[in-house]
Tab-separated table of C-alpha atoms and ligand atoms in Angstrom:
chain	number	residue	atom	x	y	z
H	1	MET	CA	-12.121	57.146	-59.877
H	2	THR	CA	-8.781	58.758	-60.592
H	3	GLY	CA	-7.247	61.197	-58.356
H	4	ARG	CA	-6.097	63.435	-60.857
H	5	GLY	CA	-8.086	62.555	-63.756
H	6	ARG	CA	-10.122	64.595	-66.119
H	7	GLY	CA	-13.901	65.313	-64.601
H	8	ARG	CA	-16.403	63.394	-66.630
H	9	PRO	CA	-19.913	64.821	-67.187
H	10	ARG	CA	-22.775	63.583	-65.770
H	11	LEU	CA	-25.370	61.751	-68.748
H	12	ASP	CA	-28.790	62.767	-67.832
H	13	ASP	CA	-28.427	65.877	-70.024
H	14	TRP	CA	-27.539	63.683	-72.631
H	15	SER	CA	-30.595	61.055	-72.188
H	16	GLU	CA	-33.857	62.214	-73.510
H	17	MET	CA	-37.182	61.131	-73.893
H	18	ILE	CA	-37.582	58.031	-75.931
H	19	ASP	CA	-39.976	55.693	-78.004
H	20	ASP	CA	-40.496	52.584	-76.937
H	21	ARG	CA	-39.496	50.980	-79.911
H	22	ALA	CA	-35.926	51.070	-81.573
H	23	ASP	CA	-33.784	49.122	-84.550
H	24	VAL	CA	-30.973	48.442	-82.047
H	25	VAL	CA	-31.225	48.100	-77.838
H	26	VAL	CA	-27.734	48.215	-76.218
H	27	VAL	CA	-27.775	46.958	-72.763
H	28	GLY	CA	-24.813	48.424	-70.999
H	29	ALA	CA	-22.789	51.496	-71.188
H	30	GLY	CA	-19.390	50.174	-70.464
H	31	VAL	CA	-16.920	50.671	-73.389
H	32	VAL	CA	-17.792	47.438	-75.184
H	33	GLY	CA	-21.484	48.530	-75.182
H	34	LEU	CA	-20.725	52.136	-76.202
H	35	ALA	CA	-18.380	50.809	-78.724
H	36	ALA	CA	-20.997	48.644	-80.268
H	37	ALA	CA	-23.435	51.447	-80.393
H	38	ARG	CA	-21.032	54.096	-82.499
H	39	ALA	CA	-19.794	51.120	-84.801
H	40	ILE	CA	-23.672	50.531	-85.394
H	41	THR	CA	-24.404	54.109	-86.071
H	42	ILE	CA	-21.198	54.418	-88.310
H	43	ASP	CA	-22.258	51.194	-90.554
H	44	ARG	CA	-25.699	51.980	-90.961
H	45	PRO	CA	-26.767	55.531	-90.539
H	46	GLY	CA	-30.410	56.119	-89.635
H	47	THR	CA	-30.475	52.984	-87.739
H	48	SER	CA	-32.452	53.676	-84.363
H	49	VAL	CA	-30.004	52.827	-81.414
H	50	LEU	CA	-30.831	52.892	-77.985
H	51	VAL	CA	-28.440	52.334	-75.069
H	52	LEU	CA	-29.589	51.711	-71.691
H	53	GLU	CA	-27.710	51.575	-68.458
H	54	LYS	CA	-28.612	50.981	-64.822
H	55	GLU	CA	-26.370	53.307	-63.489
H	56	GLN	CA	-26.823	56.790	-63.184
H	57	ARG	CA	-23.395	57.237	-65.203
H	58	VAL	CA	-21.742	55.308	-68.090
H	59	ALA	CA	-18.321	53.412	-67.176
H	60	THR	CA	-19.266	53.216	-63.657
H	61	HIS	CA	-17.866	49.293	-63.226
H	62	GLN	CA	-15.337	47.775	-65.067
H	63	SER	CA	-14.492	50.250	-67.649
H	64	GLY	CA	-14.260	53.235	-65.068
H	65	ARG	CA	-12.275	50.952	-62.344
H	66	ASN	CA	-9.432	49.174	-64.314
H	67	SER	CA	-5.432	49.780	-64.736
H	68	GLY	CA	-5.923	51.920	-67.761
H	69	VAL	CA	-3.401	49.963	-69.834
H	70	VAL	CA	-3.481	49.689	-73.653
H	71	HIS	CA	-2.510	46.269	-73.877
H	72	ALA	CA	-0.048	45.160	-76.827
H	73	GLY	CA	-0.575	41.672	-77.005
H	74	VAL	CA	2.047	39.750	-74.965
H	75	TYR	CA	0.042	37.423	-72.986
H	76	TYR	CA	-2.897	36.364	-75.450
H	77	VAL	CA	-2.836	32.567	-76.990
H	78	PRO	CA	-2.063	33.249	-80.468
H	79	GLY	CA	-5.283	32.763	-82.814
H	80	SER	CA	-7.541	33.684	-79.901
H	81	LEU	CA	-9.974	36.656	-80.383
H	82	LYS	CA	-8.190	37.988	-77.229
H	83	ALA	CA	-5.127	38.023	-79.706
H	84	GLU	CA	-6.570	39.419	-82.662
H	85	LEU	CA	-9.053	41.777	-81.126
H	86	CYS	CA	-6.502	43.301	-78.689
H	87	ARG	CA	-4.010	43.913	-81.923
H	88	THR	CA	-6.807	45.392	-84.292
H	89	GLY	CA	-8.495	47.298	-81.264
H	90	LYS	CA	-5.184	48.706	-79.765
H	91	THR	CA	-4.571	50.108	-83.498
H	92	ALA	CA	-8.214	51.372	-83.468
H	93	LEU	CA	-7.810	53.121	-80.344
H	94	GLU	CA	-4.725	54.659	-81.115
H	95	ARG	CA	-6.073	56.337	-84.105
H	96	TYR	CA	-9.621	57.315	-81.968
H	97	VAL	CA	-7.765	58.873	-79.049
H	98	GLU	CA	-5.532	60.991	-81.259
H	99	GLU	CA	-8.562	62.299	-83.366
H	100	ARG	CA	-10.553	62.839	-80.066
H	101	GLY	CA	-7.516	64.694	-78.284
H	102	ILE	CA	-7.750	62.107	-75.419
H	103	PRO	CA	-4.257	61.696	-73.641
H	104	ILE	CA	-2.619	58.578	-74.242
H	105	ALA	CA	0.899	57.868	-73.239
H	106	HIS	CA	3.472	55.304	-74.619
H	107	SER	CA	5.225	54.547	-71.733
H	108	GLY	CA	5.974	51.021	-72.409
H	109	LYS	CA	6.030	47.782	-70.367
H	110	VAL	CA	8.820	45.857	-68.794
H	111	ILE	CA	8.136	41.995	-67.797
H	112	ILE	CA	10.382	41.008	-65.127
H	113	ALA	CA	11.777	37.362	-64.458
H	114	VAL	CA	13.543	37.607	-60.878
H	115	ASP	CA	15.191	34.429	-61.077
H	116	ASP	CA	16.087	31.474	-63.356
H	117	GLY	CA	13.178	29.528	-62.233
H	118	GLU	CA	10.730	32.066	-64.166
H	119	ILE	CA	12.906	31.936	-67.771
H	120	PRO	CA	10.680	28.988	-69.081
H	121	ARG	CA	7.659	31.384	-68.403
H	122	LEU	CA	9.501	34.265	-69.954
H	123	ASP	CA	10.103	32.101	-72.800
H	124	GLU	CA	6.552	31.229	-73.467
H	125	LEU	CA	5.195	35.237	-73.146
H	126	GLU	CA	7.883	36.111	-75.760
H	127	ARG	CA	6.946	33.395	-78.058
H	128	ARG	CA	3.559	34.372	-77.594
H	129	ALA	CA	4.033	38.099	-77.818
H	130	ARG	CA	6.134	37.422	-81.407
H	131	ALA	CA	3.139	35.352	-82.723
H	132	ASN	CA	0.969	38.095	-81.879
H	133	GLY	CA	2.794	40.862	-83.734
H	134	VAL	CA	3.499	42.925	-80.459
H	135	GLU	CA	5.129	46.003	-81.804
H	136	GLY	CA	9.240	46.668	-80.862
H	137	LEU	CA	9.228	43.746	-78.504
H	138	LEU	CA	12.805	43.341	-77.143
H	139	ARG	CA	13.996	40.603	-74.744
H	140	ILE	CA	16.389	42.247	-72.366
H	141	GLY	CA	18.945	41.044	-69.589
H	142	ALA	CA	19.824	42.400	-66.141
H	143	GLU	CA	21.061	45.399	-67.693
H	144	GLY	CA	18.643	46.385	-70.140
H	145	ILE	CA	16.153	46.099	-67.245
H	146	LYS	CA	18.229	49.005	-65.229
H	147	GLU	CA	18.649	51.126	-68.157
H	148	LEU	CA	14.620	51.274	-68.703
H	149	GLU	CA	13.786	50.882	-64.850
H	150	PRO	CA	16.740	52.019	-62.833
H	151	ALA	CA	15.085	50.978	-59.848
H	152	ALA	CA	14.067	47.676	-60.922
H	153	THR	CA	16.023	44.230	-60.435
H	154	GLY	CA	15.715	41.192	-62.161
H	155	VAL	CA	17.764	38.393	-64.381
H	156	ALA	CA	15.876	39.109	-67.705
H	157	GLY	CA	12.944	40.544	-69.000
H	158	LEU	CA	10.628	41.627	-72.112
H	159	HIS	CA	10.230	45.486	-73.039
H	160	SER	CA	7.131	46.206	-75.125
H	161	PRO	CA	7.701	49.940	-75.813
H	162	ARG	CA	4.413	50.304	-77.626
H	163	THR	CA	2.099	49.445	-74.239
H	164	ALA	CA	0.484	52.831	-73.294
H	165	VAL	CA	-1.788	54.157	-70.997
H	166	VAL	CA	-5.238	55.868	-71.286
H	167	ASP	CA	-8.345	56.704	-68.896
H	168	PHE	CA	-10.900	54.362	-70.353
H	169	GLY	CA	-13.502	56.866	-68.558
H	170	ASP	CA	-12.661	59.305	-71.172
H	171	LEU	CA	-12.761	56.865	-73.942
H	172	ALA	CA	-16.347	56.258	-72.553
H	173	ALA	CA	-17.242	59.967	-72.603
H	174	ALA	CA	-16.024	60.563	-76.153
H	175	LEU	CA	-18.099	57.390	-77.188
H	176	VAL	CA	-20.997	58.841	-75.719
H	177	GLU	CA	-20.929	62.324	-77.628
H	178	ASP	CA	-20.125	60.439	-80.591
H	179	VAL	CA	-23.233	57.888	-80.510
H	180	THR	CA	-25.734	60.701	-79.212
H	181	GLY	CA	-24.403	62.964	-81.772
H	182	ALA	CA	-25.285	60.401	-84.837
H	183	GLY	CA	-28.735	60.292	-83.178
H	184	ALA	CA	-28.432	57.604	-80.906
H	185	SER	CA	-29.818	57.783	-77.315
H	186	VAL	CA	-28.031	56.642	-73.854
H	187	LEU	CA	-30.245	56.407	-71.140
H	188	THR	CA	-29.159	56.200	-68.006
H	189	GLY	CA	-31.078	54.884	-64.573
H	190	ARG	CA	-32.703	52.222	-66.786
H	191	ALA	CA	-32.064	48.846	-65.646
H	192	VAL	CA	-32.860	45.669	-68.000
H	193	THR	CA	-34.816	43.088	-66.083
H	194	SER	CA	-35.580	40.367	-68.720
H	195	ILE	CA	-35.505	40.381	-72.267
H	196	GLU	CA	-37.969	37.984	-74.760
H	197	GLU	CA	-36.733	36.939	-77.857
H	198	GLY	CA	-38.979	36.491	-80.776
H	199	GLU	CA	-38.889	35.495	-84.634
H	200	ASP	CA	-38.385	39.120	-85.911
H	201	GLY	CA	-37.518	40.866	-82.800
H	202	ALA	CA	-37.351	41.251	-79.119
H	203	VAL	CA	-38.990	42.972	-76.089
H	204	VAL	CA	-36.839	44.416	-73.482
H	205	HIS	CA	-38.489	44.660	-70.083
H	206	THR	CA	-36.769	47.509	-68.057
H	207	SER	CA	-37.285	49.198	-64.848
H	208	ALA	CA	-39.388	51.559	-66.699
H	209	GLY	CA	-41.386	49.810	-69.148
H	210	ASP	CA	-41.070	47.748	-72.249
H	211	ILE	CA	-39.150	48.555	-75.571
H	212	HIS	CA	-39.392	46.446	-78.331
H	213	ALA	CA	-36.235	45.898	-80.569
H	214	GLY	CA	-35.086	44.569	-83.780
H	215	VAL	CA	-31.991	43.470	-82.395
H	216	VAL	CA	-30.628	43.378	-78.589
H	217	LEU	CA	-26.993	43.456	-77.856
H	218	ALA	CA	-26.566	42.834	-74.166
H	219	CYS	CA	-23.104	44.003	-72.923
H	220	ALA	CA	-23.730	43.594	-69.210
H	221	GLY	CA	-20.355	43.044	-67.982
H	222	LEU	CA	-20.571	41.600	-64.428
H	223	HIS	CA	-24.273	40.698	-64.937
H	224	SER	CA	-23.638	39.183	-68.353
H	225	ASP	CA	-24.805	35.449	-67.316
H	226	ARG	CA	-27.557	36.635	-65.810
H	227	LEU	CA	-29.115	38.325	-68.823
H	228	ALA	CA	-27.720	35.404	-71.002
H	229	ARG	CA	-29.634	32.774	-69.256
H	230	VAL	CA	-32.768	34.352	-69.961
H	231	THR	CA	-32.582	33.666	-73.310
H	232	HIS	CA	-30.025	30.633	-73.132
H	233	PRO	CA	-31.262	29.060	-69.942
H	234	GLU	CA	-28.841	26.212	-71.156
H	235	LEU	CA	-26.138	27.995	-70.631
H	236	ASP	CA	-23.831	26.462	-67.874
H	237	ALA	CA	-21.475	29.142	-67.044
H	238	ARG	CA	-21.215	31.553	-64.168
H	239	VAL	CA	-19.843	35.389	-63.428
H	240	VAL	CA	-17.360	34.882	-60.635
H	241	PRO	CA	-16.618	38.284	-59.542
H	242	PHE	CA	-12.704	38.892	-58.650
H	243	ARG	CA	-11.917	41.872	-57.018
H	244	GLY	CA	-8.824	43.857	-57.283
H	245	SER	CA	-7.751	46.204	-54.872
H	246	TYR	CA	-5.064	48.898	-55.826
H	247	LEU	CA	-2.504	51.169	-53.577
H	248	ARG	CA	-1.050	54.010	-54.681
H	249	LEU	CA	2.763	54.769	-54.421
H	250	ARG	CA	3.737	57.800	-52.525
H	251	ALA	CA	3.762	61.411	-54.648
H	252	ASP	CA	7.561	61.398	-53.336
H	253	LYS	CA	8.171	57.674	-54.459
H	254	GLU	CA	6.720	57.895	-57.605
H	255	HIS	CA	9.849	58.651	-59.379
H	256	LEU	CA	10.645	54.861	-58.795
H	257	VAL	CA	8.882	53.536	-61.537
H	258	LYS	CA	9.050	55.188	-65.453
H	259	GLY	CA	6.469	53.168	-66.983
H	260	ASN	CA	4.816	50.168	-66.664
H	261	VAL	CA	6.551	47.305	-64.492
H	262	TYR	CA	5.082	43.755	-64.344
H	263	PRO	CA	6.221	40.232	-62.868
H	264	VAL	CA	6.180	37.145	-64.972
H	265	PRO	CA	2.344	35.981	-64.427
H	266	ASP	CA	1.644	32.605	-63.376
H	267	PRO	CA	-0.089	30.982	-66.513
H	268	ARG	CA	-2.428	28.982	-64.396
H	269	TYR	CA	-4.222	31.649	-63.224
H	270	PRO	CA	-5.801	34.462	-65.375
H	271	PHE	CA	-4.370	37.716	-64.115
H	272	LEU	CA	-1.381	39.282	-64.342
H	273	GLY	CA	0.056	39.521	-60.807
H	274	VAL	CA	0.717	42.644	-58.785
H	275	HIS	CA	2.537	45.302	-61.204
H	276	LEU	CA	2.925	49.060	-61.013
H	277	THR	CA	1.340	51.272	-63.368
H	278	ARG	CA	2.227	54.682	-64.192
H	279	ARG	CA	-1.167	56.113	-65.192
H	280	ILE	CA	-2.048	59.055	-67.337
H	281	ASP	CA	-2.415	61.527	-64.313
H	282	GLY	CA	1.305	60.485	-63.317
H	283	GLU	CA	0.022	58.607	-60.284
H	284	VAL	CA	1.437	55.179	-59.835
H	285	TRP	CA	-0.634	52.249	-58.733
H	286	VAL	CA	0.237	48.929	-57.410
H	287	GLY	CA	-2.123	46.310	-57.939
H	288	PRO	CA	-4.799	44.720	-58.537
H	289	ASN	CA	-4.721	41.487	-56.495
H	290	ALA	CA	-7.144	39.216	-57.126
H	291	SER	CA	-9.803	37.497	-54.626
H	292	LEU	CA	-13.318	36.545	-54.490
H	293	ALA	CA	-15.788	39.771	-54.074
H	294	LEU	CA	-18.268	39.618	-51.663
H	295	GLY	CA	-20.791	40.813	-54.341
H	296	ARG	CA	-20.841	41.862	-58.129
H	297	GLU	CA	-20.503	45.579	-57.187
H	298	ALA	CA	-19.250	44.968	-53.786
H	299	TYR	CA	-16.314	47.785	-54.064
H	300	LYS	CA	-16.730	48.310	-50.337
H	301	LEU	CA	-17.793	45.777	-47.454
H	302	SER	CA	-21.241	47.546	-47.706
H	303	GLY	CA	-21.804	46.276	-51.149
H	304	ALA	CA	-21.700	42.688	-50.241
H	305	SER	CA	-24.555	40.521	-51.962
H	306	LEU	CA	-26.214	37.704	-50.434
H	307	ARG	CA	-27.569	36.837	-54.012
H	308	ASP	CA	-24.182	36.891	-55.503
H	309	LEU	CA	-22.084	35.238	-52.779
H	310	ARG	CA	-24.945	32.457	-52.881
H	311	ASP	CA	-24.546	32.354	-56.695
H	312	VAL	CA	-20.988	31.645	-56.293
H	313	MET	CA	-20.973	29.096	-53.239
H	314	LEU	CA	-23.904	27.237	-54.961
H	315	TYR	CA	-21.897	26.933	-58.269
H	316	PRO	CA	-19.805	23.414	-58.522
H	317	GLY	CA	-17.355	25.093	-60.766
H	318	PHE	CA	-16.556	27.521	-57.971
H	319	TRP	CA	-15.496	24.763	-55.764
H	320	ARG	CA	-13.856	22.623	-58.390
H	321	PHE	CA	-11.542	26.314	-59.049
H	322	LEU	CA	-10.904	26.651	-55.648
H	323	ALA	CA	-9.862	23.120	-55.241
H	324	LYS	CA	-7.281	23.542	-58.172
H	325	ASN	CA	-5.990	26.925	-57.086
H	326	VAL	CA	-5.864	26.666	-53.604
H	327	GLN	CA	-2.218	27.691	-53.580
H	328	ALA	CA	-2.793	31.003	-55.753
H	329	ALA	CA	-5.858	32.102	-53.366
H	330	ALA	CA	-3.682	31.701	-50.227
H	331	ARG	CA	-1.153	33.635	-51.633
H	332	GLU	CA	-3.665	36.202	-53.033
H	333	ILE	CA	-5.888	36.637	-49.775
H	334	PRO	CA	-3.538	37.864	-47.476
H	335	LEU	CA	-2.255	40.514	-50.246
H	336	THR	CA	-5.731	42.001	-50.110
H	337	LEU	CA	-5.690	42.650	-46.285
H	338	SER	CA	-1.702	43.808	-45.559
H	339	LYS	CA	0.331	46.609	-47.343
H	340	ARG	CA	3.093	44.797	-46.081
H	341	LEU	CA	2.590	42.074	-47.917
H	342	MET	CA	1.741	44.103	-51.036
H	343	ALA	CA	4.988	45.766	-50.402
H	344	ARG	CA	6.944	42.453	-50.348
H	345	ALA	CA	5.432	41.108	-53.223
H	346	VAL	CA	6.649	44.341	-55.123
H	347	ARG	CA	9.999	44.160	-53.722
H	348	ARG	CA	10.787	41.152	-55.392
H	349	TYR	CA	11.337	43.158	-58.678
H	350	ILE	CA	11.455	46.980	-57.013
H	351	PRO	CA	13.921	46.399	-53.772
H	352	GLU	CA	13.319	49.808	-52.761
H	353	VAL	CA	9.602	49.636	-51.948
H	354	GLN	CA	8.493	49.548	-48.398
H	355	ALA	CA	4.879	49.456	-46.955
H	356	SER	CA	5.409	53.192	-45.518
H	357	ASP	CA	5.883	54.295	-49.406
H	358	LEU	CA	2.014	52.804	-50.223
H	359	GLU	CA	-0.883	54.628	-49.621
H	360	SER	CA	-4.936	53.161	-50.031
H	361	GLY	CA	-6.115	53.212	-53.486
H	362	PRO	CA	-9.510	52.205	-55.266
H	363	ALA	CA	-10.994	48.705	-56.364
H	364	GLY	CA	-12.358	46.951	-59.087
H	365	ILE	CA	-14.072	43.837	-59.855
H	366	ARG	CA	-13.628	41.792	-62.508
H	367	ALA	CA	-16.361	39.614	-64.267
H	368	GLN	CA	-14.837	36.408	-65.191
H	369	VAL	CA	-17.046	33.778	-66.522
H	370	MET	CA	-16.113	30.227	-65.167
H	371	ARG	CA	-17.641	26.779	-66.187
H	372	ARG	CA	-19.096	23.949	-64.256
H	373	ASP	CA	-15.702	22.066	-64.329
H	374	GLY	CA	-14.259	24.812	-62.490
H	375	SER	CA	-12.152	26.089	-65.515
H	376	LEU	CA	-11.946	29.638	-66.734
H	377	VAL	CA	-13.515	31.030	-69.717
H	378	ASP	CA	-10.176	32.526	-71.235
H	379	ASP	CA	-11.079	33.874	-74.297
H	380	PHE	CA	-13.831	36.383	-75.344
H	381	LEU	CA	-17.059	34.679	-75.735
H	382	PHE	CA	-20.572	35.739	-77.428
H	383	LEU	CA	-23.516	34.073	-77.595
H	384	ASP	CA	-25.450	34.565	-80.806
H	385	GLY	CA	-29.255	34.257	-80.691
H	386	ARG	CA	-31.784	34.839	-83.489
H	387	ARG	CA	-32.427	38.298	-82.298
H	388	VAL	CA	-30.402	38.681	-78.885
H	389	ILE	CA	-26.746	38.841	-78.872
H	390	HIS	CA	-24.687	38.391	-75.548
H	391	VAL	CA	-21.186	39.477	-74.754
H	392	VAL	CA	-20.719	36.743	-72.007
H	393	ASN	CA	-16.848	37.387	-71.199
H	394	ALA	CA	-15.251	40.169	-71.931
H	395	PRO	CA	-12.215	40.139	-69.476
H	396	SER	CA	-9.075	42.228	-69.802
H	397	PRO	CA	-7.964	43.136	-72.463
H	398	ALA	CA	-11.497	43.815	-73.379
H	399	ALA	CA	-10.864	47.816	-72.879
H	400	THR	CA	-8.114	48.082	-74.936
H	401	ALA	CA	-9.916	45.949	-77.495
H	402	SER	CA	-13.535	47.473	-77.226
H	403	LEU	CA	-13.615	49.331	-80.692
H	404	ALA	CA	-12.696	46.045	-82.506
H	405	ILE	CA	-14.798	43.936	-80.269
H	406	GLY	CA	-17.536	46.534	-81.288
H	407	ASP	CA	-17.186	46.434	-84.899
H	408	VAL	CA	-17.406	42.241	-84.551
H	409	LEU	CA	-20.767	43.287	-82.698
H	410	ALA	CA	-22.021	45.797	-85.266
H	411	ALA	CA	-21.484	42.964	-88.266
H	412	LYS	CA	-23.526	40.655	-85.826
H	413	VAL	CA	-26.240	43.063	-85.654
H	414	ALA	CA	-26.240	43.861	-89.333
H	415	GLU	CA	-26.700	40.066	-90.121
H	416	ARG	CA	-29.977	40.041	-88.177
H	417	LEU	CA	-31.337	43.419	-89.164
H	418	ASP	CA	-30.793	42.471	-92.966
H	419	ALA	CA	-32.125	38.876	-92.312
R	1	FAD	C1	-9.187	46.086	-61.853
R	1	FAD	C2	-9.351	45.580	-63.277
R	1	FAD	C3	-8.590	46.118	-63.993
R	1	FAD	C4	-8.398	46.097	-65.348
R	1	FAD	N1	-7.519	46.507	-66.231
R	1	FAD	C5	-7.543	46.369	-67.402
R	1	FAD	C6	-6.548	47.021	-68.646
R	1	FAD	O1	-5.258	47.621	-68.193
R	1	FAD	N2	-6.767	46.953	-69.726
R	1	FAD	C7	-7.525	46.596	-70.380
R	1	FAD	O2	-7.799	46.526	-71.694
R	1	FAD	N3	-8.803	45.982	-69.553
R	1	FAD	C8	-8.578	46.002	-68.343
R	1	FAD	N4	-9.670	45.455	-67.636
R	1	FAD	C9	-10.895	44.851	-68.167
R	1	FAD	C10	-11.694	45.971	-68.550
R	1	FAD	O3	-11.931	46.988	-67.699
R	1	FAD	C11	-12.896	45.406	-68.804
R	1	FAD	O4	-12.596	43.987	-69.836
R	1	FAD	C12	-13.902	46.291	-70.194
R	1	FAD	O5	-14.153	47.232	-69.134
R	1	FAD	C13	-15.285	45.557	-70.236
R	1	FAD	O6	-15.988	46.585	-70.642
R	1	FAD	P1	-17.914	45.982	-70.503
R	1	FAD	O7	-18.274	47.242	-71.268
R	1	FAD	O8	-17.903	44.844	-71.266
R	1	FAD	O9	-18.007	45.922	-69.011
R	1	FAD	P2	-18.595	47.070	-67.987
R	1	FAD	O10	-17.721	48.174	-68.195
R	1	FAD	O11	-18.611	46.417	-66.772
R	1	FAD	O12	-20.142	47.662	-68.381
R	1	FAD	C14	-21.005	46.924	-68.092
R	1	FAD	C15	-22.083	47.831	-68.097
R	1	FAD	O13	-23.693	46.815	-68.237
R	1	FAD	C16	-24.596	47.908	-67.058
R	1	FAD	N5	-25.327	46.740	-66.846
R	1	FAD	C17	-25.232	45.526	-66.395
R	1	FAD	N6	-26.482	44.906	-65.938
R	1	FAD	C18	-27.394	45.378	-66.839
R	1	FAD	C19	-28.937	45.595	-66.864
R	1	FAD	N7	-29.609	44.686	-66.478
R	1	FAD	N8	-29.462	46.790	-67.316
R	1	FAD	C20	-28.785	47.904	-67.841
R	1	FAD	N9	-27.382	48.050	-67.499
R	1	FAD	C21	-26.726	46.852	-66.866
R	1	FAD	C22	-23.106	47.846	-66.206
R	1	FAD	O14	-24.074	48.849	-65.067
R	1	FAD	C23	-22.195	48.311	-66.948
R	1	FAD	O15	-21.965	49.737	-67.048
R	1	FAD	C24	-9.770	45.561	-65.976
R	1	FAD	C25	-10.634	45.208	-65.383
R	1	FAD	C26	-10.619	45.316	-63.916
R	1	FAD	C27	-11.940	45.092	-63.388
């Protein structure tokens, strides 16, 4: 999806005919599934690992449609899985991309409070960031903002100099090379339709036959809840797909942004607010906003899905969420429709940006799990069965944390293989 990104190989060539049996079947070739597959092949050489991906390419969904920010851990509740795995995952990712020659830029992040009313929220972010050990974190004033981002303005800010950008699609491609190099198979175009869990293993039903597995690891992103309910029918939570669209800053205006510039987010809402990201290829993206997607993969209007919409509309949690977040929804929906309003949101902290400086960009869809009471599951969530493990909730910063999440999942798999 990047305009100037590195080319990515099709994976058909890497797929090979497989047995109908594997020690471990991983469902989903996003960065989480692939990182877990890699960790398993490293921990337990000789274990047969098969990754099944319903699309023709890896990283087709969230892992290939995101901001590309390697988060430093500013936002997350201290002690949460997000806080811990973002920190350890970032370190692991930095080491890995260096080893593999994947481009990364530590362009830093400035979070800007535009008025005194935002200071208490900035204070809370600073408290979290310090508790999470964010490297090099600095509290800055109006002058400090100008030094780092001359076109930006605000009364106070936080500077995280080690926040970085990378193309997570490149990460996925490298992980595929590693896992296939270690003898595992990545089979694209193979959808998992159901899973039956037994005492000593599981049967994975797919679009092209059944596969017997010792352990199944489901990392299905936007479809995680559907697969999880197959083995855990009691799970009362839904993925609600939130679409985020981006605009691009025109090439002759890219100089207005040096690194990554963020507003102070609304703590009642899980998303970070419309921000500016200088991507690894030099483009500056504005966004993403957040509105209900018309389908779990509805990047365009033509992708609207009645099934997905019905699932959301019939879930009481969605209406409870909406009732609690009417103001945020009313703010976000117009943003999805108008460059003028997106430009106005950005002008709060970069006054020079005009609607005419913005060009259409891509969109991504976040898999966010919601409970029946309308609350959002904030932290990463895994469901551990006897032979089947589900990654139920892996929203941002799961791409940053993917290698650390992979290690956690590989340990869970090992416990079951050894049982
Ligand atoms: C707009 C946006 C911006 C974001 N920005 C950032 C960021 O800057 N930094 C960051 O760290 N994180 C960010 N994230 C979050 C990050 O992209 C995700 O947390 C991460 O990619 C999740 O990876 P995943 O492997 O779990 O999911 P996915 O990448 O969605 O992969 C799941 C895979 O499972 C496959 N699948 C699903 N069902 C089946 C089935 N039944 N059979 C076979 N295959 C199946 C899908 O096709 C898909 O390929 C962002 C996300 C979005 C959407």
